[in-house]
Short mmCIF file of C-alpha atoms in Angstrom, two decimals:
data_model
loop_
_atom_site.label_atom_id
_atom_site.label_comp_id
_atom_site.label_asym_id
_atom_site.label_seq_id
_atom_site.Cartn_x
_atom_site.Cartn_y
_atom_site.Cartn_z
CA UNK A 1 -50.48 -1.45 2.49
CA UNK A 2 -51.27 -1.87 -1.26
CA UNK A 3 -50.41 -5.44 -2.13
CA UNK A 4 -49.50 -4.66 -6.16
CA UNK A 5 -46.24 -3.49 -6.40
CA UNK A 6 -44.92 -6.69 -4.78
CA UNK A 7 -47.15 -8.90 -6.36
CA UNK A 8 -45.97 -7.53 -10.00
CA UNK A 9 -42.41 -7.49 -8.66
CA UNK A 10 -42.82 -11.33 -7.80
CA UNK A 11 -44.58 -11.67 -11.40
CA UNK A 12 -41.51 -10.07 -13.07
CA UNK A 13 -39.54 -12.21 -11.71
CA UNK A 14 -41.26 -15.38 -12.13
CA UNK A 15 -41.80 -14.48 -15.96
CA UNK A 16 -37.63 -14.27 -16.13
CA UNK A 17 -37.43 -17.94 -14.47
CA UNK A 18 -38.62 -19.74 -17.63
CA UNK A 19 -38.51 -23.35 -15.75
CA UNK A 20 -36.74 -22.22 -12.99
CA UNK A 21 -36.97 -21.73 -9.43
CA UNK A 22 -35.71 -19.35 -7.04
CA UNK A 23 -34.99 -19.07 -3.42
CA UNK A 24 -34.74 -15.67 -1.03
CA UNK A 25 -34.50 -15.59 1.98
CA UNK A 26 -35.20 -12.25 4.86
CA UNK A 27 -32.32 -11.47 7.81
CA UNK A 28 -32.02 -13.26 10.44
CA UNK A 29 -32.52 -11.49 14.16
CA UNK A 30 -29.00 -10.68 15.17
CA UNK A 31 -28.19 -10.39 18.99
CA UNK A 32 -26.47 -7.29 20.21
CA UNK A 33 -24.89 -8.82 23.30
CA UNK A 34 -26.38 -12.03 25.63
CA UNK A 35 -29.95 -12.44 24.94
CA UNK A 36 -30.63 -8.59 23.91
CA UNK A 37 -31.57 -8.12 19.90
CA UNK A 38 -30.42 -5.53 17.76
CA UNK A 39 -33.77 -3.87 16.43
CA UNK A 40 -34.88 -6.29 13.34
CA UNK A 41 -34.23 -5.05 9.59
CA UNK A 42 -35.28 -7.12 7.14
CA UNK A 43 -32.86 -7.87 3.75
CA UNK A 44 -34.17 -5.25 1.05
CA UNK A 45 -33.93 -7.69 -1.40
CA UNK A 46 -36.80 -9.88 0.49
CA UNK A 47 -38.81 -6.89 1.38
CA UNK A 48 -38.68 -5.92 -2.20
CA UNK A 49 -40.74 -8.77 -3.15
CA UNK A 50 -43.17 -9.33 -0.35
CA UNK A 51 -43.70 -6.64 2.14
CA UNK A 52 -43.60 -9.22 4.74
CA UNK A 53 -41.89 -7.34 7.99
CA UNK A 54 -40.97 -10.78 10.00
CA UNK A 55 -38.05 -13.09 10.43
CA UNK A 56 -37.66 -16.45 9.99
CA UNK A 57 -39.07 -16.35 6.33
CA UNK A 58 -38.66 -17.45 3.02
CA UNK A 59 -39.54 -16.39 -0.47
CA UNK A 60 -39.68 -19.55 -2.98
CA UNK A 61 -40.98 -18.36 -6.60
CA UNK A 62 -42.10 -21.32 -9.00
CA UNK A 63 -41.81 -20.11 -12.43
CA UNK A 64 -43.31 -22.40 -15.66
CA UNK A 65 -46.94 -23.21 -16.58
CA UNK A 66 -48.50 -23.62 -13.16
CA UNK A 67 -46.17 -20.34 -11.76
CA UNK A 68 -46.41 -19.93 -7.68
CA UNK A 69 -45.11 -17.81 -4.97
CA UNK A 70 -44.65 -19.31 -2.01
CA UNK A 71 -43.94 -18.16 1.47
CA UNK A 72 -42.07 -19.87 4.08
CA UNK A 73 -42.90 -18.27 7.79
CA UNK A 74 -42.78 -18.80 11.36
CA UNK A 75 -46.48 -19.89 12.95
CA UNK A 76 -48.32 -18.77 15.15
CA UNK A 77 -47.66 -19.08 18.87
CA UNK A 78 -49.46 -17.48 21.59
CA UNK A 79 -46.74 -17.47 24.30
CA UNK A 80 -44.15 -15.93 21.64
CA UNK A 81 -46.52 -13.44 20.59
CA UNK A 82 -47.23 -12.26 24.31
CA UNK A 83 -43.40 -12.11 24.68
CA UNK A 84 -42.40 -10.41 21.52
CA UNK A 85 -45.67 -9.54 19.43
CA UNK A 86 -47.99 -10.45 16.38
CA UNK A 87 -46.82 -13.06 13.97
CA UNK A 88 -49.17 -13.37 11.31
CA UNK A 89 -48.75 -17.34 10.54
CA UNK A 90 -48.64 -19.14 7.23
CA UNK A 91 -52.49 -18.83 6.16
CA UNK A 92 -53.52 -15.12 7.54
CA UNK A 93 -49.85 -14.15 5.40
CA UNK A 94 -50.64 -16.04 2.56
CA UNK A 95 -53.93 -13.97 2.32
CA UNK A 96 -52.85 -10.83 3.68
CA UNK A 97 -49.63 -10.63 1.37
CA UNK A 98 -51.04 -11.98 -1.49
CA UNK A 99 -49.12 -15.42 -1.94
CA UNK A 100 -50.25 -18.01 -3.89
CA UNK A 101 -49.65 -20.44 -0.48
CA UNK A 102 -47.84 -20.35 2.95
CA UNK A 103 -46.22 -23.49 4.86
CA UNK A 104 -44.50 -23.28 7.92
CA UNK A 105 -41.00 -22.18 8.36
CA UNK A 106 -39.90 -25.49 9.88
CA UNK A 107 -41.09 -27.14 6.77
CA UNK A 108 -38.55 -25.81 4.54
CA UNK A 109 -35.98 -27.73 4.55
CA UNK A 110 -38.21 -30.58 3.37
CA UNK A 111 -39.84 -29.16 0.68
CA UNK A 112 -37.08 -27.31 -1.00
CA UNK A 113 -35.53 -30.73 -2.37
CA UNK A 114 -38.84 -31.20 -4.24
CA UNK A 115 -39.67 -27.78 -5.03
CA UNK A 116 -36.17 -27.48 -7.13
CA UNK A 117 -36.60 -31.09 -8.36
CA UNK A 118 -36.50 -31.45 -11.75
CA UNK A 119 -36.52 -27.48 -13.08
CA UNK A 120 -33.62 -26.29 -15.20
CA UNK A 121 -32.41 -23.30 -13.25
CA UNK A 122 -32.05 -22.82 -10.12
CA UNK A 123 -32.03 -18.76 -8.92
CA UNK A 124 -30.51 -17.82 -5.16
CA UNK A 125 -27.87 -15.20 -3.99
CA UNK A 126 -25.04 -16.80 -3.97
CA UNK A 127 -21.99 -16.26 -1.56
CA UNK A 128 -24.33 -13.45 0.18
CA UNK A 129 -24.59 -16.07 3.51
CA UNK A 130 -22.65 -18.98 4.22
CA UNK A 131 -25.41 -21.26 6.20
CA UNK A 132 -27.47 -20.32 3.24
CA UNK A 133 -24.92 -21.49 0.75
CA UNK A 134 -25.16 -24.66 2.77
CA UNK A 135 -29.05 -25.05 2.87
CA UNK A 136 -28.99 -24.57 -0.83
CA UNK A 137 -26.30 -27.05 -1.46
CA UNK A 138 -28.05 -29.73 0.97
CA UNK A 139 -31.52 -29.49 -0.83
CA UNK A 140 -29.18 -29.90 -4.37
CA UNK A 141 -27.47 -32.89 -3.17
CA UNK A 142 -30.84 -34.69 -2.00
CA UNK A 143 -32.67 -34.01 -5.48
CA UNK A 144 -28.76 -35.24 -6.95
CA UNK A 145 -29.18 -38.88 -4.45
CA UNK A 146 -32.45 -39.64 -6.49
CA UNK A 147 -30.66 -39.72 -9.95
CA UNK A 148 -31.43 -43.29 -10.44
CA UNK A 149 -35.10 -42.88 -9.99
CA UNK A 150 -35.31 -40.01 -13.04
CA UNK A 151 -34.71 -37.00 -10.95
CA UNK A 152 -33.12 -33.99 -11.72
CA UNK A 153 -31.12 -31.55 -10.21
CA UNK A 154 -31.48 -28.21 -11.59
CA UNK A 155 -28.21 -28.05 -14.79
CA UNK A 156 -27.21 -24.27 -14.01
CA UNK A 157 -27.61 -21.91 -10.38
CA UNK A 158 -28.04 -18.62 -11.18
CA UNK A 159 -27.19 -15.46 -8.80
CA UNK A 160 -30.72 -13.69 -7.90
CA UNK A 161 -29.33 -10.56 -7.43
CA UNK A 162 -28.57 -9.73 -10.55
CA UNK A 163 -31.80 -10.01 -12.05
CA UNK A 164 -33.22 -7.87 -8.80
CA UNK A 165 -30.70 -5.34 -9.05
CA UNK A 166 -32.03 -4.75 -12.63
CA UNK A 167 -35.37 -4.33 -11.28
CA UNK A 168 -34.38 -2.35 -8.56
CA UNK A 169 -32.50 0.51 -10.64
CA UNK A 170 -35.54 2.02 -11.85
CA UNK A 171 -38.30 2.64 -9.23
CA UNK A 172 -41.75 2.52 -9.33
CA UNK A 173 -44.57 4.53 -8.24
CA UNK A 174 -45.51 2.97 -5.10
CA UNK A 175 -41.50 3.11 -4.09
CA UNK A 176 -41.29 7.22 -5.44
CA UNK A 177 -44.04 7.97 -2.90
CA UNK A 178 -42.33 6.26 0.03
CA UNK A 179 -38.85 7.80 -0.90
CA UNK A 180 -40.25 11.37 -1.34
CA UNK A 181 -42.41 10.65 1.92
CA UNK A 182 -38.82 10.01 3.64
CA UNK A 183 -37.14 12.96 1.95
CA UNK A 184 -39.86 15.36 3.22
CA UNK A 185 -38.84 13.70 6.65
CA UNK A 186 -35.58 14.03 6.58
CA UNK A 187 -35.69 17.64 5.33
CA UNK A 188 -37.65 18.75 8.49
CA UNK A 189 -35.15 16.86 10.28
CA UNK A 190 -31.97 19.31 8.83
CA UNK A 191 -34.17 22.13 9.33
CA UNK A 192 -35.01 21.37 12.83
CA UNK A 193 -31.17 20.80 13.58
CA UNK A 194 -30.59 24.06 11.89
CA UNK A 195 -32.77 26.13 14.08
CA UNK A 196 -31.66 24.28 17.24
CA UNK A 197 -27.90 25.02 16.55
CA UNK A 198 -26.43 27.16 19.11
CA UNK A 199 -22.18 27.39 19.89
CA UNK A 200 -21.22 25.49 22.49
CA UNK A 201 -23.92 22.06 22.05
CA UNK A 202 -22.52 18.96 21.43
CA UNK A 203 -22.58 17.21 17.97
CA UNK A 204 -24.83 14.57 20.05
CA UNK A 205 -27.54 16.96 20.74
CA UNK A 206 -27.87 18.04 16.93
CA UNK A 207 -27.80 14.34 16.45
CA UNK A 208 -30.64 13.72 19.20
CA UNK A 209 -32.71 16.53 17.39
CA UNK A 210 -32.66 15.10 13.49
CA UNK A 211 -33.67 11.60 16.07
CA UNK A 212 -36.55 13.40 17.50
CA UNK A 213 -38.10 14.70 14.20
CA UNK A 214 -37.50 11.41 12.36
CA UNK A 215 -39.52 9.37 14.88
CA UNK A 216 -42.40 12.17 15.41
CA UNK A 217 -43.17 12.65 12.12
CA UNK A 218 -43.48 8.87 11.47
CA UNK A 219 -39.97 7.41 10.20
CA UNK A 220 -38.94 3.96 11.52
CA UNK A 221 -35.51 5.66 12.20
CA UNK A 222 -32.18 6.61 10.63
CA UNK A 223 -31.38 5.16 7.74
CA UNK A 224 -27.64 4.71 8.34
CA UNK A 225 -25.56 5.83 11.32
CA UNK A 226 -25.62 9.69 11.30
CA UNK A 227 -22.59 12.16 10.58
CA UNK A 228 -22.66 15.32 13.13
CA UNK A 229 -19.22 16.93 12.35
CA UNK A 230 -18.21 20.26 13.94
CA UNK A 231 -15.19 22.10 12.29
CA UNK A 232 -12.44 20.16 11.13
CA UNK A 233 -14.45 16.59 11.70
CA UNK A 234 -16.22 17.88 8.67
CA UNK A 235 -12.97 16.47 6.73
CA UNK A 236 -13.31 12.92 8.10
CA UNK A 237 -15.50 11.12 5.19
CA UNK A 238 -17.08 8.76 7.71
CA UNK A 239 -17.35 10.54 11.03
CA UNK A 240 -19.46 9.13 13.42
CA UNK A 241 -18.23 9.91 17.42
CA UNK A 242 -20.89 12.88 17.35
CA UNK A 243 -19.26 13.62 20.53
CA UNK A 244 -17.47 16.98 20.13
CA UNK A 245 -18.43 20.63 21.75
CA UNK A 246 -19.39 22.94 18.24
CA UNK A 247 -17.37 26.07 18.38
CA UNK A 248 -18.94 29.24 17.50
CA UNK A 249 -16.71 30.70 14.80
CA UNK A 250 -16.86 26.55 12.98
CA UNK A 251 -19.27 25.25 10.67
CA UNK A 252 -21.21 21.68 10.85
CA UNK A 253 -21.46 19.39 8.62
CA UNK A 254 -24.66 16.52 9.04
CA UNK A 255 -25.41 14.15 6.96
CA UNK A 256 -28.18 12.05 8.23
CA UNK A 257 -31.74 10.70 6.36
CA UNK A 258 -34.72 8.70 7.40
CA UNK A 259 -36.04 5.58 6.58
CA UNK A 260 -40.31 4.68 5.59
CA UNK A 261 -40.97 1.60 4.99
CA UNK A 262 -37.52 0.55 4.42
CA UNK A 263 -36.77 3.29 1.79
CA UNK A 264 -34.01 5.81 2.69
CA UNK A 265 -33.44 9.20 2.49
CA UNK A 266 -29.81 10.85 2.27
CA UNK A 267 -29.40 14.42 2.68
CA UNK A 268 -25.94 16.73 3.57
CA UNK A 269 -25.92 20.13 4.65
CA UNK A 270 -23.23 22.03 6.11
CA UNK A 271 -23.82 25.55 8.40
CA UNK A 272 -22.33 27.83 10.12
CA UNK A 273 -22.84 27.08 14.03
CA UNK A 274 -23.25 31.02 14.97
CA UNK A 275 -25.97 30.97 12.10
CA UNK A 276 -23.66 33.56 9.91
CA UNK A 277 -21.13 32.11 7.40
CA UNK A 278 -17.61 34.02 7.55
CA UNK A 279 -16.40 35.47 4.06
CA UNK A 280 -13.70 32.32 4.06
CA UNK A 281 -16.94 29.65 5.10
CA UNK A 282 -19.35 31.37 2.34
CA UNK A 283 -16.22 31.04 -0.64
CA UNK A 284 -16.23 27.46 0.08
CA UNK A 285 -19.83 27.25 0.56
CA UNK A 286 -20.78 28.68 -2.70
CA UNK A 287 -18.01 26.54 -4.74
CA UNK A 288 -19.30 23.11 -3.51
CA UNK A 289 -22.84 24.86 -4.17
CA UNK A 290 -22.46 25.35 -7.61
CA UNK A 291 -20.82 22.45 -7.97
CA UNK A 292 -24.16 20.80 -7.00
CA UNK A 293 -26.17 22.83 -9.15
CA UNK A 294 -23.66 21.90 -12.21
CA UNK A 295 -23.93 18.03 -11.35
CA UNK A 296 -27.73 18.47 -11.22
CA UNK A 297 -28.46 20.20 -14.44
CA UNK A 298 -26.48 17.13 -15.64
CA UNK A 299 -28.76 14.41 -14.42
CA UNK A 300 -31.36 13.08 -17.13
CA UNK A 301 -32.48 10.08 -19.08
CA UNK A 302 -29.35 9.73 -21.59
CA UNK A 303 -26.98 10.74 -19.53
CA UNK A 304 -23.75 8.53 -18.22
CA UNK A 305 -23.40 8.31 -14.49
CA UNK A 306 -20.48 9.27 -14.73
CA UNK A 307 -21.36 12.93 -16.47
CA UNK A 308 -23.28 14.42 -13.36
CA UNK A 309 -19.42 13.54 -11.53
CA UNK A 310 -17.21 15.20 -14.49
CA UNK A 311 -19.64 18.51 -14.33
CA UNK A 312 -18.83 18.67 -10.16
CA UNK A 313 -15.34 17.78 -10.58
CA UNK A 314 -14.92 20.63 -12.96
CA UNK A 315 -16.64 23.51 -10.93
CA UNK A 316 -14.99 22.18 -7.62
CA UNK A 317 -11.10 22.05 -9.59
CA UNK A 318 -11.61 25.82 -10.34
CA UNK A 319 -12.85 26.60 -7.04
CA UNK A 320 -9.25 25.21 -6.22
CA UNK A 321 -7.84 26.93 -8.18
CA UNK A 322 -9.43 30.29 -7.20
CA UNK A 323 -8.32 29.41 -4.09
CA UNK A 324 -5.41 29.35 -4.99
CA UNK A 325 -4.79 25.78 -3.86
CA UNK A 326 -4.24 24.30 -7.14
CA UNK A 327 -2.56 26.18 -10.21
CA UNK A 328 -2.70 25.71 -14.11
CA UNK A 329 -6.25 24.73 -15.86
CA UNK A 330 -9.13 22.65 -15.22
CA UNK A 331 -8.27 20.67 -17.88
CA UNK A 332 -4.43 19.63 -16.41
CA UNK A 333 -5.58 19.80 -12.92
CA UNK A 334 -8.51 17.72 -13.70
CA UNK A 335 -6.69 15.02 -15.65
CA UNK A 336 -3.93 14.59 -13.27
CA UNK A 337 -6.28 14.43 -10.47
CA UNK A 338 -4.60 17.00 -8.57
CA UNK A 339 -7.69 17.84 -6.08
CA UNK A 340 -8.07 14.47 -4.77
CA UNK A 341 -6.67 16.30 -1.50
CA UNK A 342 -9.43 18.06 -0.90
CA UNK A 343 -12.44 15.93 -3.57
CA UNK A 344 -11.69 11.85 -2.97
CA UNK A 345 -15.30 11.24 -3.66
CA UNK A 346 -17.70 10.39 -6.26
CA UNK A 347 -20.68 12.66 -6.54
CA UNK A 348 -23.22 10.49 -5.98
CA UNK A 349 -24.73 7.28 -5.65
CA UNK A 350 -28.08 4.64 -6.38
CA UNK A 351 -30.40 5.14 -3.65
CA UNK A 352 -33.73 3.22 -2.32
CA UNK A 353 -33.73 0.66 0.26
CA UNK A 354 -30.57 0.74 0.87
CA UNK A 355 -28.77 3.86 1.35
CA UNK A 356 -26.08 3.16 -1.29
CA UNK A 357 -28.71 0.96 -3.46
CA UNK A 358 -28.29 -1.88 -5.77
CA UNK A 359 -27.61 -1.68 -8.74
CA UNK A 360 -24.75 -1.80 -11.17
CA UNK A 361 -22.33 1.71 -12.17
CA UNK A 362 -20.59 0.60 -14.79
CA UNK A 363 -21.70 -1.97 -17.93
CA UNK A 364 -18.24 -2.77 -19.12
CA UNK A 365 -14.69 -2.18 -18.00
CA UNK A 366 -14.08 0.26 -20.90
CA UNK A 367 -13.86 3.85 -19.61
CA UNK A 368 -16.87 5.49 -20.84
CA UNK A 369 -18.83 1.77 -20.33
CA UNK A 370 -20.72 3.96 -17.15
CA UNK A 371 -24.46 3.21 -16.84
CA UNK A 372 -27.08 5.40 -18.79
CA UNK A 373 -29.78 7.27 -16.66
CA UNK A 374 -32.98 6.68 -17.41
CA UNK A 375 -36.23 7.92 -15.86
CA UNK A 376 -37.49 6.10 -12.33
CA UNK A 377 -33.79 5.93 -11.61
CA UNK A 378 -32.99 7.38 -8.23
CA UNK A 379 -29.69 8.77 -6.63
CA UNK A 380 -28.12 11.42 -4.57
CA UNK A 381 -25.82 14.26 -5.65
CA UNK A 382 -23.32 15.25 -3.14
CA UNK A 383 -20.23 17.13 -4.05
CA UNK A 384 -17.40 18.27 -1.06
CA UNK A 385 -14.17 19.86 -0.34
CA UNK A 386 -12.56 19.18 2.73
CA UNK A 387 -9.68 20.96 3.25
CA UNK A 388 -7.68 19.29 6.60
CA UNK A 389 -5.18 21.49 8.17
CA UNK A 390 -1.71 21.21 6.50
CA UNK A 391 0.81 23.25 4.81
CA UNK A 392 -0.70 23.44 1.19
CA UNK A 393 -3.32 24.90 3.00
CA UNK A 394 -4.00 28.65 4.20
CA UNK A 395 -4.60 28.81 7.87
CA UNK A 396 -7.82 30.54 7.68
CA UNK A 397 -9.18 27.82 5.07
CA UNK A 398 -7.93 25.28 7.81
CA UNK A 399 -10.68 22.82 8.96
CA UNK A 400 -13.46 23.90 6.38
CA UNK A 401 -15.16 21.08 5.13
CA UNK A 402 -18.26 21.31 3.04
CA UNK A 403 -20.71 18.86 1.51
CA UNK A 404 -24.09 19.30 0.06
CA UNK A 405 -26.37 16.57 -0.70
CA UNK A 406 -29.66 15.81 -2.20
CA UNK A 407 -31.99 12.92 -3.70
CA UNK A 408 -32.81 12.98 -7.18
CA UNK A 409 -35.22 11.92 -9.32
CA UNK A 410 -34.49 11.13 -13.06
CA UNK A 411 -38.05 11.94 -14.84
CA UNK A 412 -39.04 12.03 -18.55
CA UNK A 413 -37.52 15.06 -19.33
CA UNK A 414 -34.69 15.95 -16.71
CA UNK A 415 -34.71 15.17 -12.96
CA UNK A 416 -36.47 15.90 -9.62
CA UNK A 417 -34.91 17.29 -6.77
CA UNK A 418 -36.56 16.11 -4.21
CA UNK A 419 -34.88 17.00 -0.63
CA UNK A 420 -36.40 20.04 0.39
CA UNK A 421 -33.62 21.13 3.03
CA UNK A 422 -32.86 25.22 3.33
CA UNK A 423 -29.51 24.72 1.10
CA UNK A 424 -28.29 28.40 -0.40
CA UNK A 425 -26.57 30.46 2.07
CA UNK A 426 -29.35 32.67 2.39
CA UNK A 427 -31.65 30.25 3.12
CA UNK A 428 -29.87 28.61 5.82
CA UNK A 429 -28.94 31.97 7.25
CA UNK A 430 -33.17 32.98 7.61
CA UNK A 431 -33.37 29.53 8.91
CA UNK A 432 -30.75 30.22 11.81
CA UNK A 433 -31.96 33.85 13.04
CA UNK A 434 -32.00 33.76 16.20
CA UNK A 435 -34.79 36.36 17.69
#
């Protein structure tokens, strides 16, 4: 693992300190039930700056004339290490991570008090944890009960996760490579799930085959609880159960990506589960489709988040409207928001370590005060209609719901799609052919 891209994170950070200091600490282990562990994530915003994969550990960044980074981790410990693995201890991770110096975890708690002592700022991410909160405010009130000896608390606390969601908007090199790494991933993944498809499997077993590719080609697992949704399950936003029999004449909809080394992938398709779309299937199919291909010719550096949205919204309001779901113009239908039946969505969001990513949308509360792209930026494209049985719709457009998604790439001079998933009808119809 290259050690730069955290260390210049760390130096970014410290160079926006001035006199400051600032605190961050990784998730805690969280128990699933008795003594049983859910598998460990670490917080993205601790990973971001150190690469350091264990619990129990703190980031404290020193800014001023003698800048440090130091890191706060568990020790080593034979006995723990034959129960639950390697922990790397304070000096092997203070080398191997590139730290100016390493203490023991257990040692925190009395060196914070001096560490803030006496700097003008003090950086942490406030409200995110409550015992943190605490910790903080304990280490303030000690440097605050040595007033009288010329001791100073830091004047101003400062939320750290502004300043990293900044930095975390536009990614670098190093973070590209492990997001298109994942894409690739997750693509195989779709594909796989396409050409395993057959009527009468259960959304489970797509799910267990996107599972199976993710982990043999390397992933450290799903990045976010997968969507398998058979026929009308499609038009639930947030379907999980995955436990539903896929009818023959229905379509699927999956949304699933990986995750490498903490980055995340995020890719939609939706296919027919006989392999052949119907003409009704295909008329949806190829609205949402262009709507994807509109949003994406919108995406690049100069453009307003909210433009790649407007260019969707438009294609998918006269798909309505062809479908003679809606009536009137684009224009009416699209200012009275009169396909938010069937489009309650935005088009896309920030993606990177976390699945929907950090990062601000909007820089004002004025309505066109919407974030400009710029290159390194990163996020998915995903428009939908989902059209739920009812009586504004047709019976035979009852149940359809479609969504395509892809990652993105804003570059120099446009964008990147990056998710390499069959996605035109034709493609996902070669995919499917049965011999």
């Amino acid at each position: 693992m290259s050690l730069k891209p955290y260390a210049k994170r760390r130096q970014r950070v410290l160079d926006s300190l001035g006199d400051g200091v600032a605190v961050l600490a990784t998730a805690p282990e969280r128990l699933r039930n008795r003594d049983s562990h859910y598998p460990y994530r670490f917080d993205s915003y601790f990973w971001y700056l150190s690469g350091f994969p264990e619990p129990d550990a703190v980031i404290v960044l020193v800014g001023g004339a003698e800048a440090k980074a130091i890191l706060f981790c568990r020790e080593k410990n034979e006995e723990r290490e034959t129960w639950d693995g390697f922990r790397y201890g304070p000096d092997a991770a203070a080398a191997a991570f590139g730290f100016t110096e390493a203490h023991p975890i257990a040692c925190l708690d009395e060196m914070l008090p001096r560490l803030i002592a006496n700097r003008a700022a003090l950086w942490h991410s406030l409200g995110h944890d409550r015992e943190w909160d605490k910790r903080i405010a304990k280490a303030l009130n000690a440097v605050r009960s040595q007033g009288r000896s010329g001791t100073r608390a830091p004047g101003e606390i400062r939320d750290l996760r502004g300043l990293l969601d900044q930095m975390r908007l536009s990614k670098d090199e190093h973070e590209v490579q492990l997001m298109r790494h994942a894409a690739d991933i997750a693509s195989a993944g779709h594909s796989r799930a396409m050409r395993a498809c057959r009527p009468g499997m259960a959304e489970y077993e797509l799910e267990a085959e996107l599972s199976y590719e993710f982990r043999r080609r390397g992933a450290d697992g799903h990045a976010y609880t997968p969507i398998v949704a058979g026929g009308a399950n499609a038009c639930i936003l947030h379907y999980v159960d995955n436990n539903k029999l896929l009818a023959g004449q229905s379509l699927v909809l999956i949304d699933a990506g990986c995750e490498v080394a903490g980055y995340a992938s995020d890719i939609t398709r939706t296919f027919p589960v006989g392999g052949r779309f119907s003409a009704e299937q295909r008329e949806v199919y190829e609205i949402v489709l262009a709507a994807q291909q509109a949003a994406i010719a919108a995406v690049h550096p100069g453009a307003s988040f909210v433009d790649f949205h407007q260019a969707a919204l438009r294609v998918l309001t006269q798909g309505l409207i062809d479908l003679k779901l809606l009536t009137g113009s684009v224009d009416g239908a699209v200012e009275s928001e009169a396909y938010k039946p069937w489009y309650m969505h935005r088009t896309g969001h920030w993606l990177g370590l976390d699945v929907h990513d950090a990062g601000d949308y909007k820089t004002g509360t004025a309505d066109d005060d919407w974030v400009k792209l710029a290159a390194g930026m990163t996020l998915t494209v995903e428009p939908g209609l989902y059209l739920r049985p009812g009586s504004a719709v047709p019976e035979h457009l009852h149940g359809l719901g479609v969504r395509i998604e892809d990652d993105v790439l804003v570059t120099s001079d446009g964008c990147l799609v990056y998710t390499n998933a069959p996605r035109t009808v034709a493609e996902i119809e070669e995919v499917m052919r049965h011999e």
